[in-house]
Amino acid sequence: MPFVVDPFCELRERAADCTRCDLAATRTQVVFGTGHADAPLVVVGEAPGEQEDRTGEPFVGRSGTLLRRVIAEETDLAEDDCCILNVIKCRPPDNRDPRPAEIEACRPWLDEQLAVVAPVVVLSVGNFASRLLLGTTEGITRLRGRSYPWRSVHLVPTLHPAAVLRGGQTAMEHFRHDVHLAGVLANGAAA
Ligand code: URA
């Protein structure tokens, strides 16, 4: 197995005992994220769920299985080419929505992570990540389907895989379309 340096090593250590918001009192552990320092694609999700809180890895439940499968099928990116992060690093109790104060408290971690990786494309999945990064209150169904210039990257907003699992064929087609676009952009081809 190749020797891989954790790009978030120093950040991860600092975040491990983060108490910037009340989720510190209820989490099992901080779910900081996975990936390589030179990953061209960063996926930004919402927050860890029960399985992520237990294992410490993002997107390991049903949503994560779908996300990884569609990335594998719609792009030629290897798993190592993707960094998987969340807006919120600690599980909200009972998987409730993240609160504005929690998002604000956690945001510096995400900004530092994106600065370390410097991806080509950010795929923001769901309303929370897409609204936060684009600085809008617009819903994901209106935002998705195209890329946005954001800082120095292409930002591709798409549906959250949990919504895709509930949303039937059209939701799946939209999700595939957006992930495909992210893959094309990550390879440096014109959209
Ligand atoms: N698991 C995560 O890590 N993030 C999500 O947004 C959903 C499930």
PDB file of C-alpha atoms and ligand atoms in Angstrom:
ATOM      1  CA  MET A   1       0.000   0.000   0.000  1.00  0.00           C
ATOM      2  CA  PRO A   2       1.461   3.432  -0.910  1.00  0.00           C
ATOM      3  CA  PHE A   3       2.441   5.722   1.927  1.00  0.00           C
ATOM      4  CA  VAL A   4      -0.103   8.534   2.058  1.00  0.00           C
ATOM      5  CA  VAL A   5       0.315  11.695   4.074  1.00  0.00           C
ATOM      6  CA  ASP A   6      -2.888  12.894   5.736  1.00  0.00           C
ATOM      7  CA  PRO A   7      -3.301  16.448   4.393  1.00  0.00           C
ATOM      8  CA  PHE A   8      -5.311  17.407   7.467  1.00  0.00           C
ATOM      9  CA  CYS A   9      -2.948  15.917  10.030  1.00  0.00           C
ATOM     10  CA  GLU A  10      -2.233  19.125  11.903  1.00  0.00           C
ATOM     11  CA  LEU A  11      -5.767  20.514  11.487  1.00  0.00           C
ATOM     12  CA  ARG A  12      -7.304  17.193  12.511  1.00  0.00           C
ATOM     13  CA  GLU A  13      -5.300  17.171  15.708  1.00  0.00           C
ATOM     14  CA  ARG A  14      -6.425  20.693  16.559  1.00  0.00           C
ATOM     15  CA  ALA A  15     -10.058  19.894  15.733  1.00  0.00           C
ATOM     16  CA  ALA A  16     -10.160  16.664  17.770  1.00  0.00           C
ATOM     17  CA  ASP A  17     -11.086  18.486  20.965  1.00  0.00           C
ATOM     18  CA  CYS A  18     -12.954  21.377  19.352  1.00  0.00           C
ATOM     19  CA  THR A  19     -15.508  23.051  21.619  1.00  0.00           C
ATOM     20  CA  ARG A  20     -16.559  25.860  19.294  1.00  0.00           C
ATOM     21  CA  CYS A  21     -20.219  24.815  19.558  1.00  0.00           C
ATOM     22  CA  ASP A  22     -22.532  22.713  21.717  1.00  0.00           C
ATOM     23  CA  LEU A  23     -22.230  19.647  19.464  1.00  0.00           C
ATOM     24  CA  ALA A  24     -18.976  18.951  21.336  1.00  0.00           C
ATOM     25  CA  ALA A  25     -21.088  17.761  24.277  1.00  0.00           C
ATOM     26  CA  THR A  26     -23.044  15.135  22.325  1.00  0.00           C
ATOM     27  CA  ARG A  27     -20.681  13.842  19.611  1.00  0.00           C
ATOM     28  CA  THR A  28     -18.749  10.610  19.928  1.00  0.00           C
ATOM     29  CA  GLN A  29     -15.897  12.085  17.894  1.00  0.00           C
ATOM     30  CA  VAL A  30     -15.103  14.810  15.382  1.00  0.00           C
ATOM     31  CA  VAL A  31     -15.570  13.527  11.803  1.00  0.00           C
ATOM     32  CA  PHE A  32     -12.985  15.687  10.110  1.00  0.00           C
ATOM     33  CA  GLY A  33     -12.872  14.243   6.604  1.00  0.00           C
ATOM     34  CA  THR A  34     -10.827  12.045   4.303  1.00  0.00           C
ATOM     35  CA  GLY A  35      -8.709  12.476   1.197  1.00  0.00           C
ATOM     36  CA  HIS A  36      -5.406  13.401  -0.369  1.00  0.00           C
ATOM     37  CA  ALA A  37      -3.692  16.774  -0.411  1.00  0.00           C
ATOM     38  CA  ASP A  38      -3.716  16.887  -4.220  1.00  0.00           C
ATOM     39  CA  ALA A  39      -7.301  15.665  -4.747  1.00  0.00           C
ATOM     40  CA  PRO A  40      -8.844  17.515  -7.717  1.00  0.00           C
ATOM     41  CA  LEU A  41     -12.369  16.975  -6.361  1.00  0.00           C
ATOM     42  CA  VAL A  42     -13.642  17.903  -2.920  1.00  0.00           C
ATOM     43  CA  VAL A  43     -17.139  16.802  -1.919  1.00  0.00           C
ATOM     44  CA  VAL A  44     -18.747  18.921   0.800  1.00  0.00           C
ATOM     45  CA  GLY A  45     -21.714  17.343   2.591  1.00  0.00           C
ATOM     46  CA  GLU A  46     -23.859  18.430   5.484  1.00  0.00           C
ATOM     47  CA  ALA A  47     -22.980  16.741   8.767  1.00  0.00           C
ATOM     48  CA  PRO A  48     -22.075  13.311  10.126  1.00  0.00           C
ATOM     49  CA  GLY A  49     -24.896  10.897  10.894  1.00  0.00           C
ATOM     50  CA  GLU A  50     -24.992   8.049  13.371  1.00  0.00           C
ATOM     51  CA  GLN A  51     -22.613   5.748  11.466  1.00  0.00           C
ATOM     52  CA  GLU A  52     -20.149   8.545  10.750  1.00  0.00           C
ATOM     53  CA  ASP A  53     -20.170   9.611  14.409  1.00  0.00           C
ATOM     54  CA  ARG A  54     -19.386   6.018  15.385  1.00  0.00           C
ATOM     55  CA  THR A  55     -16.691   5.306  12.786  1.00  0.00           C
ATOM     56  CA  GLY A  56     -15.127   8.759  12.430  1.00  0.00           C
ATOM     57  CA  GLU A  57     -15.407   8.588   8.599  1.00  0.00           C
ATOM     58  CA  PRO A  58     -17.674  10.815   6.488  1.00  0.00           C
ATOM     59  CA  PHE A  59     -20.346   9.354   4.201  1.00  0.00           C
ATOM     60  CA  VAL A  60     -20.153   5.722   5.266  1.00  0.00           C
ATOM     61  CA  GLY A  61     -23.907   5.061   5.413  1.00  0.00           C
ATOM     62  CA  ARG A  62     -26.402   4.545   2.560  1.00  0.00           C
ATOM     63  CA  SER A  63     -25.926   8.108   1.288  1.00  0.00           C
ATOM     64  CA  GLY A  64     -22.195   7.591   1.188  1.00  0.00           C
ATOM     65  CA  THR A  65     -22.489   4.309  -0.679  1.00  0.00           C
ATOM     66  CA  LEU A  66     -24.601   6.028  -3.325  1.00  0.00           C
ATOM     67  CA  LEU A  67     -22.256   9.011  -3.507  1.00  0.00           C
ATOM     68  CA  ARG A  68     -19.163   6.840  -4.007  1.00  0.00           C
ATOM     69  CA  ARG A  69     -20.929   4.613  -6.545  1.00  0.00           C
ATOM     70  CA  VAL A  70     -22.113   7.520  -8.693  1.00  0.00           C
ATOM     71  CA  ILE A  71     -18.671   9.182  -8.578  1.00  0.00           C
ATOM     72  CA  ALA A  72     -17.159   5.868  -9.733  1.00  0.00           C
ATOM     73  CA  GLU A  73     -19.734   5.443 -12.518  1.00  0.00           C
ATOM     74  CA  GLU A  74     -19.942   9.031 -13.790  1.00  0.00           C
ATOM     75  CA  THR A  75     -16.311  10.163 -13.574  1.00  0.00           C
ATOM     76  CA  ASP A  76     -12.928   8.624 -14.174  1.00  0.00           C
ATOM     77  CA  LEU A  77     -11.707   9.823 -10.805  1.00  0.00           C
ATOM     78  CA  ALA A  78     -10.254   7.231  -8.461  1.00  0.00           C
ATOM     79  CA  GLU A  79     -11.381   7.223  -4.845  1.00  0.00           C
ATOM     80  CA  ASP A  80      -8.002   8.805  -4.000  1.00  0.00           C
ATOM     81  CA  ASP A  81      -8.831  11.743  -6.268  1.00  0.00           C
ATOM     82  CA  CYS A  82     -11.722  12.753  -4.008  1.00  0.00           C
ATOM     83  CA  CYS A  83     -11.640  14.442  -0.664  1.00  0.00           C
ATOM     84  CA  ILE A  84     -14.842  14.008   1.357  1.00  0.00           C
ATOM     85  CA  LEU A  85     -15.718  16.709   3.885  1.00  0.00           C
ATOM     86  CA  ASN A  86     -18.760  18.104   5.669  1.00  0.00           C
ATOM     87  CA  VAL A  87     -19.909  21.614   6.601  1.00  0.00           C
ATOM     88  CA  ILE A  88     -20.379  20.410  10.183  1.00  0.00           C
ATOM     89  CA  LYS A  89     -17.788  18.088  11.705  1.00  0.00           C
ATOM     90  CA  CYS A  90     -19.886  16.752  14.595  1.00  0.00           C
ATOM     91  CA  ARG A  91     -23.179  14.876  14.541  1.00  0.00           C
ATOM     92  CA  PRO A  92     -26.247  16.943  15.413  1.00  0.00           C
ATOM     93  CA  PRO A  93     -28.333  14.942  17.941  1.00  0.00           C
ATOM     94  CA  ASP A  94     -31.009  12.779  16.275  1.00  0.00           C
ATOM     95  CA  ASN A  95     -29.667  13.976  12.905  1.00  0.00           C
ATOM     96  CA  ARG A  96     -31.512  17.277  13.209  1.00  0.00           C
ATOM     97  CA  ASP A  97     -30.569  20.085  10.815  1.00  0.00           C
ATOM     98  CA  PRO A  98     -27.395  21.992  11.671  1.00  0.00           C
ATOM     99  CA  ARG A  99     -28.141  25.341  13.350  1.00  0.00           C
ATOM    100  CA  PRO A 100     -26.816  28.643  11.979  1.00  0.00           C
ATOM    101  CA  ALA A 101     -24.540  29.129  15.011  1.00  0.00           C
ATOM    102  CA  GLU A 102     -23.072  25.648  14.512  1.00  0.00           C
ATOM    103  CA  ILE A 103     -22.451  26.293  10.823  1.00  0.00           C
ATOM    104  CA  GLU A 104     -20.761  29.582  11.616  1.00  0.00           C
ATOM    105  CA  ALA A 105     -18.636  28.057  14.380  1.00  0.00           C
ATOM    106  CA  CYS A 106     -17.506  25.174  12.154  1.00  0.00           C
ATOM    107  CA  ARG A 107     -16.912  27.134   8.943  1.00  0.00           C
ATOM    108  CA  PRO A 108     -13.262  28.053   9.675  1.00  0.00           C
ATOM    109  CA  TRP A 109     -12.373  24.340   9.699  1.00  0.00           C
ATOM    110  CA  LEU A 110     -13.832  23.880   6.216  1.00  0.00           C
ATOM    111  CA  ASP A 111     -12.093  27.004   4.931  1.00  0.00           C
ATOM    112  CA  GLU A 112      -8.771  25.743   6.258  1.00  0.00           C
ATOM    113  CA  GLN A 113      -9.353  22.328   4.691  1.00  0.00           C
ATOM    114  CA  LEU A 114     -10.149  23.828   1.289  1.00  0.00           C
ATOM    115  CA  ALA A 115      -7.026  25.973   1.503  1.00  0.00           C
ATOM    116  CA  VAL A 116      -4.894  22.883   2.202  1.00  0.00           C
ATOM    117  CA  VAL A 117      -6.307  20.806  -0.659  1.00  0.00           C
ATOM    118  CA  ALA A 118      -6.844  23.583  -3.246  1.00  0.00           C
ATOM    119  CA  PRO A 119      -9.082  21.404  -5.443  1.00  0.00           C
ATOM    120  CA  VAL A 120     -10.131  22.047  -9.033  1.00  0.00           C
ATOM    121  CA  VAL A 121     -13.804  21.322  -8.307  1.00  0.00           C
ATOM    122  CA  VAL A 122     -15.973  21.453  -5.213  1.00  0.00           C
ATOM    123  CA  LEU A 123     -19.131  19.322  -5.381  1.00  0.00           C
ATOM    124  CA  SER A 124     -21.479  20.694  -2.728  1.00  0.00           C
ATOM    125  CA  VAL A 125     -24.183  18.167  -1.920  1.00  0.00           C
ATOM    126  CA  GLY A 126     -27.487  19.404  -0.561  1.00  0.00           C
ATOM    127  CA  ASN A 127     -28.876  22.715   0.578  1.00  0.00           C
ATOM    128  CA  PHE A 128     -26.632  23.345   3.564  1.00  0.00           C
ATOM    129  CA  ALA A 129     -23.304  23.047   1.781  1.00  0.00           C
ATOM    130  CA  SER A 130     -24.485  24.713  -1.435  1.00  0.00           C
ATOM    131  CA  ARG A 131     -26.128  27.676   0.287  1.00  0.00           C
ATOM    132  CA  LEU A 132     -23.199  28.192   2.627  1.00  0.00           C
ATOM    133  CA  LEU A 133     -20.558  28.172  -0.096  1.00  0.00           C
ATOM    134  CA  LEU A 134     -22.541  30.212  -2.614  1.00  0.00           C
ATOM    135  CA  GLY A 135     -23.775  32.631   0.060  1.00  0.00           C
ATOM    136  CA  THR A 136     -27.404  32.311  -1.040  1.00  0.00           C
ATOM    137  CA  THR A 137     -30.748  31.226   0.356  1.00  0.00           C
ATOM    138  CA  GLU A 138     -31.756  29.744  -3.015  1.00  0.00           C
ATOM    139  CA  GLY A 139     -32.768  26.069  -2.915  1.00  0.00           C
ATOM    140  CA  ILE A 140     -30.712  23.275  -4.396  1.00  0.00           C
ATOM    141  CA  THR A 141     -33.231  22.398  -7.113  1.00  0.00           C
ATOM    142  CA  ARG A 142     -32.726  25.860  -8.609  1.00  0.00           C
ATOM    143  CA  LEU A 143     -28.978  26.007  -7.972  1.00  0.00           C
ATOM    144  CA  ARG A 144     -28.018  22.624  -9.399  1.00  0.00           C
ATOM    145  CA  GLY A 145     -27.330  21.645 -13.017  1.00  0.00           C
ATOM    146  CA  ARG A 146     -24.388  23.976 -13.703  1.00  0.00           C
ATOM    147  CA  SER A 147     -21.059  25.088 -12.274  1.00  0.00           C
ATOM    148  CA  TYR A 148     -20.269  28.419 -10.616  1.00  0.00           C
ATOM    149  CA  PRO A 149     -16.920  30.194 -10.453  1.00  0.00           C
ATOM    150  CA  TRP A 150     -16.148  30.242  -6.746  1.00  0.00           C
ATOM    151  CA  ARG A 151     -12.844  31.495  -5.355  1.00  0.00           C
ATOM    152  CA  SER A 152     -10.417  29.804  -7.744  1.00  0.00           C
ATOM    153  CA  VAL A 153     -12.456  26.625  -8.276  1.00  0.00           C
ATOM    154  CA  HIS A 154     -15.519  25.341 -10.108  1.00  0.00           C
ATOM    155  CA  LEU A 155     -18.358  24.866  -7.640  1.00  0.00           C
ATOM    156  CA  VAL A 156     -20.956  22.293  -8.696  1.00  0.00           C
ATOM    157  CA  PRO A 157     -24.001  22.188  -6.409  1.00  0.00           C
ATOM    158  CA  THR A 158     -26.095  19.037  -6.446  1.00  0.00           C
ATOM    159  CA  LEU A 159     -28.758  17.152  -4.551  1.00  0.00           C
ATOM    160  CA  HIS A 160     -27.850  15.459  -1.305  1.00  0.00           C
ATOM    161  CA  PRO A 161     -27.575  11.674  -1.877  1.00  0.00           C
ATOM    162  CA  ALA A 162     -30.102  11.140   0.940  1.00  0.00           C
ATOM    163  CA  ALA A 163     -32.598  13.168  -1.117  1.00  0.00           C
ATOM    164  CA  VAL A 164     -31.655  11.162  -4.209  1.00  0.00           C
ATOM    165  CA  LEU A 165     -32.420   7.930  -2.333  1.00  0.00           C
ATOM    166  CA  ARG A 166     -35.921   9.276  -1.612  1.00  0.00           C
ATOM    167  CA  GLY A 167     -36.397  11.132  -4.878  1.00  0.00           C
ATOM    168  CA  GLY A 168     -36.828   8.503  -7.569  1.00  0.00           C
ATOM    169  CA  GLN A 169     -35.562   8.444 -11.135  1.00  0.00           C
ATOM    170  CA  THR A 170     -35.508  12.170 -11.879  1.00  0.00           C
ATOM    171  CA  ALA A 171     -33.493  12.943  -8.758  1.00  0.00           C
ATOM    172  CA  MET A 172     -31.038  10.203  -9.710  1.00  0.00           C
ATOM    173  CA  GLU A 173     -30.697  11.562 -13.250  1.00  0.00           C
ATOM    174  CA  HIS A 174     -30.023  15.063 -11.923  1.00  0.00           C
ATOM    175  CA  PHE A 175     -27.477  13.746  -9.445  1.00  0.00           C
ATOM    176  CA  ARG A 176     -25.697  11.745 -12.154  1.00  0.00           C
ATOM    177  CA  HIS A 177     -25.653  14.770 -14.450  1.00  0.00           C
ATOM    178  CA  ASP A 178     -24.062  16.997 -11.795  1.00  0.00           C
ATOM    179  CA  VAL A 179     -21.491  14.441 -10.680  1.00  0.00           C
ATOM    180  CA  HIS A 180     -20.574  13.851 -14.337  1.00  0.00           C
ATOM    181  CA  LEU A 181     -20.095  17.615 -14.800  1.00  0.00           C
ATOM    182  CA  ALA A 182     -17.867  17.732 -11.723  1.00  0.00           C
ATOM    183  CA  GLY A 183     -15.770  14.907 -13.177  1.00  0.00           C
ATOM    184  CA  VAL A 184     -15.380  16.651 -16.544  1.00  0.00           C
ATOM    185  CA  LEU A 185     -14.323  19.885 -14.843  1.00  0.00           C
ATOM    186  CA  ALA A 186     -11.927  18.055 -12.545  1.00  0.00           C
ATOM    187  CA  ASN A 187     -10.164  16.704 -15.620  1.00  0.00           C
ATOM    188  CA  GLY A 188      -9.697  20.225 -16.902  1.00  0.00           C
ATOM    189  CA  ALA A 189     -12.039  19.777 -19.889  1.00  0.00           C
ATOM    190  CA  ALA A 190     -14.471  22.506 -20.874  1.00  0.00           C
ATOM    191  CA  ALA A 191     -17.943  22.046 -19.371  1.00  0.00           C
TER     192      ALA A 191
HETATM  193  N1  URA B   1     -22.869  11.533   6.004  1.00  0.00           N
HETATM  194  C1  URA B   1     -22.027  12.587   5.982  1.00  0.00           C
HETATM  195  O1  URA B   1     -20.868  12.481   6.355  1.00  0.00           O
HETATM  196  N2  URA B   1     -22.499  13.757   5.532  1.00  0.00           N
HETATM  197  C2  URA B   1     -23.746  13.923   5.103  1.00  0.00           C
HETATM  198  O2  URA B   1     -24.087  15.013   4.665  1.00  0.00           O
HETATM  199  C3  URA B   1     -24.595  12.794   5.151  1.00  0.00           C
HETATM  200  C4  URA B   1     -24.134  11.615   5.594  1.00  0.00           C
END
